[in-house]
Amino acid sequence: MFREEDIQQIENHGLTVEKVKAQIELIKSGVSYSNLVDAATIGNGVLRKNDEQQQGCIDFFESKRHELSIVKFVPASGAATRMFKFLFQFLNEFDETKDTIEAYSEKNKLFNEFLNGLEKLPFYEIVRSKMEEANPNIDSLPLAEQYVLFVKTMLDANQLNYSFFPKGLLPFHKYENHVSTAFQEHLLEATMYVTLGDATHLHFTISEAHKEMFEGELKLIKERLEKENNTQFDVSFSYQGNSTDTIAITSKDELYRTEDGKLLFRPSGHGALIENLNRLDFDLVFIKNIDNIVVLEQNIEISNYKKMLAGILLQIQRQVFKYLNNLDDDDISEDEVNNIELFVINRINVELDEAYQNYTLKEKRTYLHSKLNRPMRVCGMVKNEGEPGGGPFWVKDENGVVSLQIVEFAQIDIENQSQKSIVDNATHFNPTDLVCGVKDYNGNKFDLTKYVDPKAAFITMKSQNGVDIKALELPGLWNGSMAHWNSIFVEIPVSTFNPVKTVNDLLKPAHQV
């Protein structure tokens, strides 16, 4: 199958021939869909806390945080290109000689929104200033020409080149005296629930191509932010390693080769970040995407929900650790084992094996120990208001074990009527707002790579130089990469979910001071 130079390329990529062959077989055979049993809803897999309970969880977190090591983990490798897709279309389609701006914006809702909110964009004055440098008489130009120049100044490679930027380094929020990036806002947010003593730890996963840009931004803002917030920011970066890439094959199941005859390897999606997460050594890890960040004045309330999730995790984890120690004791009573069994079912959302009731006391202890001694995550879930993305479901695996999982749309056989019916009845979706406990009851770090479901991958169809190719995406970080964790899902308000998918999202109230 492989030539000598292929084998060399595979090894240089940090992969092995065996691993690549396994990837190819998986792509050829296809991955199986998730087997949904039910949607997780309030009272059936999703917790709802009233105001008093929420405050109790926040208080519990605040009382315990000084005993812990805490880090905020932010996936931030995404480029901003897709945010500006409709603006690239505008530059390609708009013809000043045949069309007017008014007519074009009438036909294009996104562009119309962009024009109407232009002056509210956080980088409006930056772009205008750049335009005036090149053309001091900019205001004397026809309006259509000004708009074209504005968009070109934003996007052209020899101008501001915003589409090349990582999303985290774009101007996101405009304050009275400065413009803040998403990266800077995450540092500030971390001071609300990550800071311990005089240290605030953050870890960003980025594209290696953007390393110097992130380091430059950090150097620019670090000293000022540390003075203003009375803390030391310990910020680290990592990349999605080449060794997590997957091979691409054609739609005819043949090796795809580039013009120079080389194999094509592609990044395998955010599931590969489990390796990056696994290298961190902290008790508690908060995870939140780079673009889901609000202006500072709104963040105090939103950050309280992070504290609430952490409080829930610490409360349940405390009980888990107590029960694990009890299970280690050979003198444990049958009544205590029965109490632990109920806890595992009702609080950890674990469905026991059918054979469990026939186990001896010793076998029950071993079984319950294996169910409790795992990494734990508490995930916020927001009411589904039509946003795209994965959601919480009860899922049955190939061994018949039912568990709570976050399932992406691509993992669901929507042509299957019974599966579609379950999806139609779903009430919540995953905003990627989670807190993770990654150490065991003896204080040892779990090896997170042991709790991945490798079969929860999915195959995507792409086009490469006009050729249809099939590519394998690893199980998503909060999907199959955490499949064998203990999962607690908790309702949080939709106000906590404010992603920036297009540039127009920056005009929404959550991103306006």
XYZ file of C-alpha atoms in Angstrom:
513
model
C 0.000 0.000 0.000
C 2.752 2.441 0.915
C 5.934 3.375 -0.946
C 9.242 3.872 0.863
C 8.826 7.654 0.732
C 5.287 7.289 2.167
C 6.622 5.406 5.173
C 9.233 8.113 5.702
C 6.539 10.807 5.480
C 4.309 8.923 7.944
C 7.139 8.567 10.465
C 8.233 12.188 10.036
C 4.658 13.143 10.866
C 4.918 11.382 14.214
C 2.644 8.538 13.108
C 3.162 4.813 12.509
C 2.213 2.726 9.469
C -0.038 0.588 11.695
C -1.873 3.646 12.994
C -2.405 5.036 9.490
C -3.641 1.653 8.221
C -6.136 1.543 11.100
C -7.344 5.048 10.161
C -7.836 3.962 6.547
C -9.809 0.863 7.578
C -12.028 2.970 9.814
C -12.711 5.465 7.011
C -13.468 2.644 4.558
C -15.740 0.684 6.865
C -17.451 3.812 8.175
C -18.121 4.704 11.777
C -21.346 3.714 13.455
C -23.876 6.289 14.580
C -24.592 6.893 18.256
C -27.504 4.807 19.535
C -29.728 7.366 21.263
C -32.030 6.002 23.958
C -33.561 9.288 25.107
C -32.926 13.016 25.257
C -31.511 14.224 28.563
C -34.044 16.661 30.004
C -34.802 18.313 33.350
C -35.310 15.490 35.849
C -33.948 12.962 33.362
C -30.228 13.657 33.221
C -30.197 17.467 33.462
C -30.223 19.134 36.902
C -31.982 22.418 37.559
C -30.934 24.450 40.624
C -33.079 27.200 42.136
C -31.536 30.526 43.208
C -30.867 29.383 46.771
C -29.244 26.121 45.615
C -27.151 27.999 43.056
C -25.838 30.342 45.744
C -25.079 27.362 47.987
C -22.951 25.808 45.226
C -21.143 29.122 44.614
C -20.432 29.490 48.330
C -19.138 25.928 48.531
C -16.742 26.568 45.629
C -15.520 29.803 47.227
C -14.896 27.986 50.536
C -12.814 25.260 48.858
C -11.004 26.993 45.981
C -7.981 28.010 48.109
C -7.246 24.279 48.676
C -7.073 23.539 44.937
C -4.932 24.149 41.881
C -7.107 25.579 39.093
C -6.586 26.336 35.398
C -8.747 27.710 32.611
C -8.362 25.722 29.363
C -9.345 27.616 26.212
C -9.419 25.975 22.755
C -8.296 28.912 20.590
C -6.825 27.515 17.381
C -9.668 28.638 15.107
C -8.916 31.227 12.431
C -11.379 34.073 11.911
C -11.827 33.337 8.171
C -15.394 31.998 8.404
C -16.526 35.072 10.356
C -16.075 37.127 7.175
C -17.462 34.696 4.595
C -20.342 36.971 3.527
C -17.915 39.917 3.190
C -15.684 37.946 0.834
C -18.850 37.159 -1.133
C -19.633 40.883 -1.238
C -16.188 41.677 -2.678
C -16.632 38.954 -5.319
C -20.218 39.776 -6.270
C -20.702 43.526 -5.932
C -20.228 45.510 -9.131
C -20.455 49.286 -8.690
C -21.203 49.735 -12.391
C -24.284 47.473 -12.313
C -25.542 47.547 -8.728
C -26.170 49.908 -5.821
C -25.226 49.238 -2.207
C -28.897 49.605 -1.248
C -29.994 46.975 -3.780
C -27.223 44.572 -2.782
C -27.922 44.866 0.954
C -31.655 44.339 0.344
C -30.814 40.944 -1.195
C -28.270 40.062 1.493
C -29.534 40.082 5.092
C -26.087 39.549 6.676
C -24.545 42.387 4.693
C -27.495 44.643 5.558
C -26.958 43.938 9.293
C -23.251 44.662 8.856
C -23.895 48.055 7.208
C -26.501 49.094 9.768
C -24.189 48.282 12.671
C -20.926 49.387 11.070
C -20.040 52.121 13.569
C -20.716 49.797 16.525
C -18.085 47.276 15.406
C -15.132 47.208 17.832
C -12.638 47.804 15.021
C -14.597 50.525 13.173
C -12.227 53.338 14.142
C -9.131 51.178 13.507
C -10.328 50.452 9.956
C -11.335 54.079 9.290
C -7.943 55.305 10.484
C -6.185 52.823 8.178
C -8.358 53.942 5.244
C -7.586 57.609 5.878
C -3.847 56.891 5.905
C -4.111 55.720 2.309
C -6.795 58.209 1.250
C -7.162 61.397 3.368
C -10.201 62.442 1.290
C -12.089 59.214 1.932
C -15.349 61.024 2.802
C -15.488 62.620 -0.652
C -15.731 59.209 -2.348
C -19.113 57.758 -3.344
C -20.692 55.771 -0.513
C -20.460 52.441 -2.366
C -16.746 52.949 -2.929
C -16.246 53.772 0.769
C -17.934 50.504 1.803
C -15.857 48.469 -0.637
C -12.689 50.126 0.677
C -13.773 49.504 4.268
C -14.192 45.768 3.671
C -10.950 45.541 1.665
C -9.052 47.370 4.429
C -10.377 44.824 6.924
C -9.591 41.733 4.881
C -6.809 42.343 2.350
C -3.530 40.589 3.138
C -1.582 43.846 2.684
C -4.020 45.769 4.925
C -5.385 44.671 8.329
C -5.741 41.063 7.142
C -8.344 40.213 9.808
C -9.392 36.958 8.139
C -5.889 35.552 8.756
C -6.063 36.392 12.457
C -6.866 33.747 15.041
C -10.331 34.548 16.356
C -8.831 35.151 19.798
C -6.754 38.122 18.622
C -9.417 40.034 16.699
C -10.704 43.246 18.279
C -13.826 41.968 20.105
C -15.058 44.674 22.483
C -14.713 48.459 22.418
C -14.382 50.211 25.780
C -14.085 53.922 26.421
C -10.278 53.994 26.289
C -9.275 50.763 24.559
C -10.344 47.877 22.343
C -10.075 44.393 23.818
C -9.440 41.051 22.122
C -11.202 37.811 23.115
C -7.813 36.646 24.450
C -7.607 39.623 26.806
C -11.226 39.135 27.924
C -10.486 35.509 28.867
C -7.606 36.659 31.078
C -9.926 39.088 32.843
C -12.701 36.504 33.202
C -10.220 34.054 34.744
C -9.591 36.488 37.606
C -13.221 35.906 38.688
C -12.930 32.170 39.365
C -9.416 30.862 38.620
C -7.197 33.228 40.645
C -5.630 31.688 43.759
C -3.500 33.905 45.947
C -1.569 36.044 43.519
C -1.606 33.617 40.544
C -4.046 33.077 37.655
C -3.359 30.062 35.412
C -4.620 29.834 31.825
C -3.792 27.467 28.981
C -4.666 28.216 25.351
C -4.480 25.652 22.554
C -3.500 27.542 19.416
C -2.269 27.014 15.877
C 1.512 27.005 15.733
C 1.284 29.571 12.912
C -0.226 32.051 15.405
C 2.248 31.481 18.261
C 4.180 34.730 17.803
C 0.954 36.730 17.496
C -0.394 35.381 20.802
C 2.918 35.859 22.578
C 3.122 39.418 21.218
C -0.385 40.238 22.461
C 0.390 38.762 25.891
C 3.548 40.852 26.175
C 1.571 43.942 25.218
C -1.176 43.573 27.846
C 0.244 41.408 30.654
C 1.911 44.027 32.842
C -1.037 46.434 32.719
C -3.621 43.713 33.448
C -1.535 42.314 36.319
C -1.355 45.755 37.937
C -5.065 46.436 37.454
C -6.128 43.016 38.787
C -3.442 42.443 41.441
C -2.452 39.036 40.079
C 0.281 37.283 38.096
C -0.958 35.681 34.875
C 0.652 32.315 34.201
C -0.310 31.764 30.555
C 0.833 28.718 28.598
C 0.205 27.637 25.001
C 0.174 24.317 23.189
C -0.619 23.110 19.675
C -2.561 20.240 18.227
C 0.336 17.891 17.455
C 1.006 16.482 13.972
C 0.860 12.993 15.462
C -2.896 13.467 15.973
C -3.505 14.187 12.260
C -5.428 11.665 10.192
C -4.927 10.531 6.589
C -7.285 11.497 3.763
C -8.495 9.071 1.097
C -10.584 9.632 -2.041
C -14.297 8.874 -2.306
C -13.225 5.700 -4.160
C -11.262 4.568 -1.077
C -7.866 5.184 -2.689
C -4.968 7.093 -1.132
C -5.244 10.778 -1.955
C -1.978 12.262 -3.172
C -1.021 15.909 -3.537
C 0.411 17.296 -6.778
C 3.923 16.325 -5.672
C 2.823 12.750 -4.913
C 2.705 13.047 -1.137
C 0.046 11.660 1.176
C -2.376 14.173 2.649
C -2.757 14.413 6.444
C -5.391 16.662 7.997
C -5.988 17.971 11.537
C -8.369 15.560 13.213
C -10.657 18.025 14.995
C -10.739 19.273 18.577
C -10.930 15.735 19.977
C -7.152 15.571 19.613
C -6.918 18.224 22.353
C -7.441 15.494 24.959
C -3.657 15.028 24.642
C -3.093 18.715 25.478
C -5.537 18.574 28.374
C -3.851 15.419 29.641
C -0.495 17.209 29.948
C -1.842 19.746 32.448
C -1.468 19.034 36.162
C -4.269 20.787 38.059
C -7.092 19.678 40.356
C -9.793 21.602 38.534
C -10.013 22.603 34.864
C -12.542 25.113 33.508
C -13.113 24.738 29.737
C -14.618 27.427 27.548
C -14.244 28.271 23.837
C -12.304 31.379 22.820
C -15.233 33.149 21.116
C -17.773 32.653 23.943
C -16.866 35.696 25.995
C -18.857 38.822 26.930
C -17.969 42.396 27.841
C -16.587 42.777 31.340
C -19.627 44.452 32.934
C -21.803 41.432 32.036
C -19.208 38.854 33.003
C -19.570 39.036 36.780
C -23.047 37.473 36.663
C -22.093 34.969 33.951
C -18.982 33.886 35.863
C -21.154 33.009 38.839
C -22.544 30.128 36.777
C -18.990 28.830 36.317
C -18.584 28.917 40.093
C -21.897 27.127 40.499
C -20.796 24.309 38.165
C -17.513 24.015 40.063
C -19.357 23.930 43.390
C -21.553 21.071 42.147
C -18.474 19.173 40.994
C -16.676 19.639 44.322
C -19.744 18.583 46.334
C -20.226 15.395 44.314
C -16.498 14.714 44.127
C -16.207 14.954 47.922
C -18.870 12.244 48.268
C -17.241 10.118 45.541
C -13.860 10.255 47.300
C -15.472 9.305 50.616
C -17.205 6.316 49.033
C -14.051 5.175 47.231
C -12.180 5.121 50.544
C -15.042 3.161 52.084
C -14.954 0.644 49.210
C -11.253 0.092 49.909
C -12.136 -1.067 53.426
C -12.573 -4.847 53.638
C -14.909 -4.375 56.628
C -17.453 -2.325 54.656
C -21.050 -3.384 55.408
C -23.571 -4.529 52.832
C -25.828 -1.577 53.780
C -23.027 0.868 52.954
C -22.455 -0.843 49.588
C -26.199 -0.487 48.912
C -25.992 3.243 49.761
C -23.087 3.653 47.337
C -25.048 1.759 44.673
C -27.946 4.240 44.963
C -25.517 7.174 44.787
C -23.931 5.766 41.616
C -27.359 5.404 39.981
C -28.986 8.641 41.139
C -26.109 11.135 41.377
C -23.520 9.827 38.904
C -26.120 8.821 36.291
C -24.745 5.291 35.882
C -26.986 2.426 34.812
C -25.779 -0.779 36.490
C -25.115 -3.975 34.527
C -27.971 -6.491 34.507
C -25.701 -9.050 36.189
C -24.883 -6.691 39.090
C -27.560 -8.033 41.472
C -25.991 -11.506 41.221
C -22.515 -10.284 42.158
C -20.894 -11.202 45.465
C -20.236 -8.337 47.900
C -16.577 -8.260 46.842
C -17.537 -8.154 43.146
C -19.994 -5.316 43.850
C -17.261 -3.345 45.624
C -14.886 -3.784 42.677
C -17.609 -2.862 40.178
C -18.755 0.268 42.039
C -15.122 1.299 42.572
C -14.509 1.140 38.811
C -17.614 3.259 38.156
C -16.687 5.949 40.683
C -12.925 6.170 40.118
C -12.976 8.165 36.870
C -12.475 11.732 35.717
C -15.591 13.816 36.319
C -17.110 16.707 34.417
C -19.987 19.023 35.214
C -21.333 20.559 32.010
C -23.631 23.523 31.657
C -26.559 22.948 29.273
C -28.710 25.725 27.849
C -32.264 25.550 26.540
C -32.346 24.722 22.863
C -33.423 27.794 20.917
C -32.375 26.538 17.510
C -28.601 26.976 17.902
C -26.484 24.429 16.015
C -24.324 22.014 17.971
C -24.335 18.913 20.103
C -26.713 18.112 22.901
C -27.140 15.902 25.973
C -28.547 12.416 25.373
C -28.778 9.019 26.998
C -26.769 6.732 24.715
C -26.436 2.942 24.581
C -23.011 1.580 23.576
C -22.227 -1.680 21.762
C -22.077 -3.519 25.101
C -25.575 -2.366 26.023
C -24.328 0.133 28.622
C -26.445 3.310 28.818
C -24.762 6.572 29.843
C -25.085 10.334 29.543
C -23.190 11.737 26.560
C -22.839 14.961 24.576
C -23.633 13.942 21.002
C -22.912 15.956 17.863
C -25.455 16.112 15.043
C -22.990 14.318 12.726
C -23.064 11.301 15.088
C -26.840 10.842 14.743
C -28.614 8.812 12.043
C -31.275 11.401 11.372
C -32.785 9.220 8.608
C -33.781 6.745 11.328
C -37.268 7.834 12.445
C -36.889 6.678 16.061
C -33.568 8.541 16.402
C -35.020 11.649 14.748
C -37.953 11.541 17.178
C -35.544 11.580 20.136
C -33.668 14.542 18.641
C -36.964 16.383 18.029
C -37.808 15.995 21.728
C -34.439 17.340 22.923
C -34.739 20.428 25.127
C -31.100 21.459 25.690
C -27.838 21.823 23.811
C -24.158 21.945 24.717
C -22.600 25.450 24.867
C -19.152 24.030 25.769
C -19.094 25.374 29.307
C -17.679 22.727 31.615
C -15.636 22.109 34.737
C -13.487 18.994 35.051
C -12.073 17.097 38.013
C -9.083 15.191 36.655
C -7.476 13.724 39.791
C -8.447 10.608 41.728
C -9.210 10.209 45.440
C -5.507 9.720 46.194
C -4.558 12.939 44.423
C -3.111 11.164 41.375
C -3.789 12.544 37.906
C -5.964 10.366 35.688
C -4.549 9.376 32.296
C -7.349 10.963 30.291
C -6.458 9.063 27.116
C -7.781 5.890 28.769
C -11.328 7.270 28.951
C -11.811 7.956 25.227
C -14.254 6.066 23.005
C -12.231 5.787 19.765
C -15.317 4.626 17.875
C -17.132 7.909 18.522
C -15.262 9.420 15.572
C -16.939 10.711 12.451
C -16.067 10.872 8.763
C -16.338 14.162 6.917
C -16.473 14.731 3.163
C -14.222 17.537 1.911
C -13.026 18.839 -1.436
C -9.282 19.057 -2.103
C -8.259 20.694 -5.387
C -11.555 19.619 -6.931
C -11.288 16.021 -5.684
C -13.793 14.636 -3.166
C -11.939 13.220 -0.184
C -12.946 11.428 3.008
C -11.312 12.447 6.262
C -11.520 11.064 9.773
C -12.271 13.374 12.695
C -11.338 12.043 16.114
C -14.009 11.891 18.833
C -14.733 15.483 19.884
C -13.081 16.724 23.083
C -16.390 16.949 24.975
C -17.961 14.084 22.974
C -16.167 10.759 22.526
C -12.907 11.962 24.094
C -14.748 12.173 27.432
C -17.127 9.260 26.776
C -16.031 7.236 29.805
C -15.930 10.129 32.279
C -18.636 10.561 34.907
C -20.914 13.302 33.578
C -23.257 15.661 35.408
C -25.367 17.998 33.252
C -26.770 21.195 34.769
C -29.073 23.797 33.233
C -27.566 27.274 32.876
C -29.246 30.299 31.223
C -28.870 30.977 27.516
C -27.317 34.346 28.476
C -24.090 32.417 29.215
C -23.775 31.416 25.532
C -22.536 34.243 23.303
C -20.321 32.788 20.562
C -19.046 34.855 17.651
C -19.645 32.850 14.480
C -19.949 35.805 12.092
C -18.641 39.348 12.442
C -22.247 40.499 12.966
C -22.386 38.637 16.292
C -20.111 41.376 17.654
C -23.104 43.729 17.304
C -25.183 41.733 19.818
C -25.725 43.236 23.320
C -23.342 40.728 24.977
C -20.481 42.205 22.955
C -21.419 45.877 23.292
C -20.290 47.971 26.276
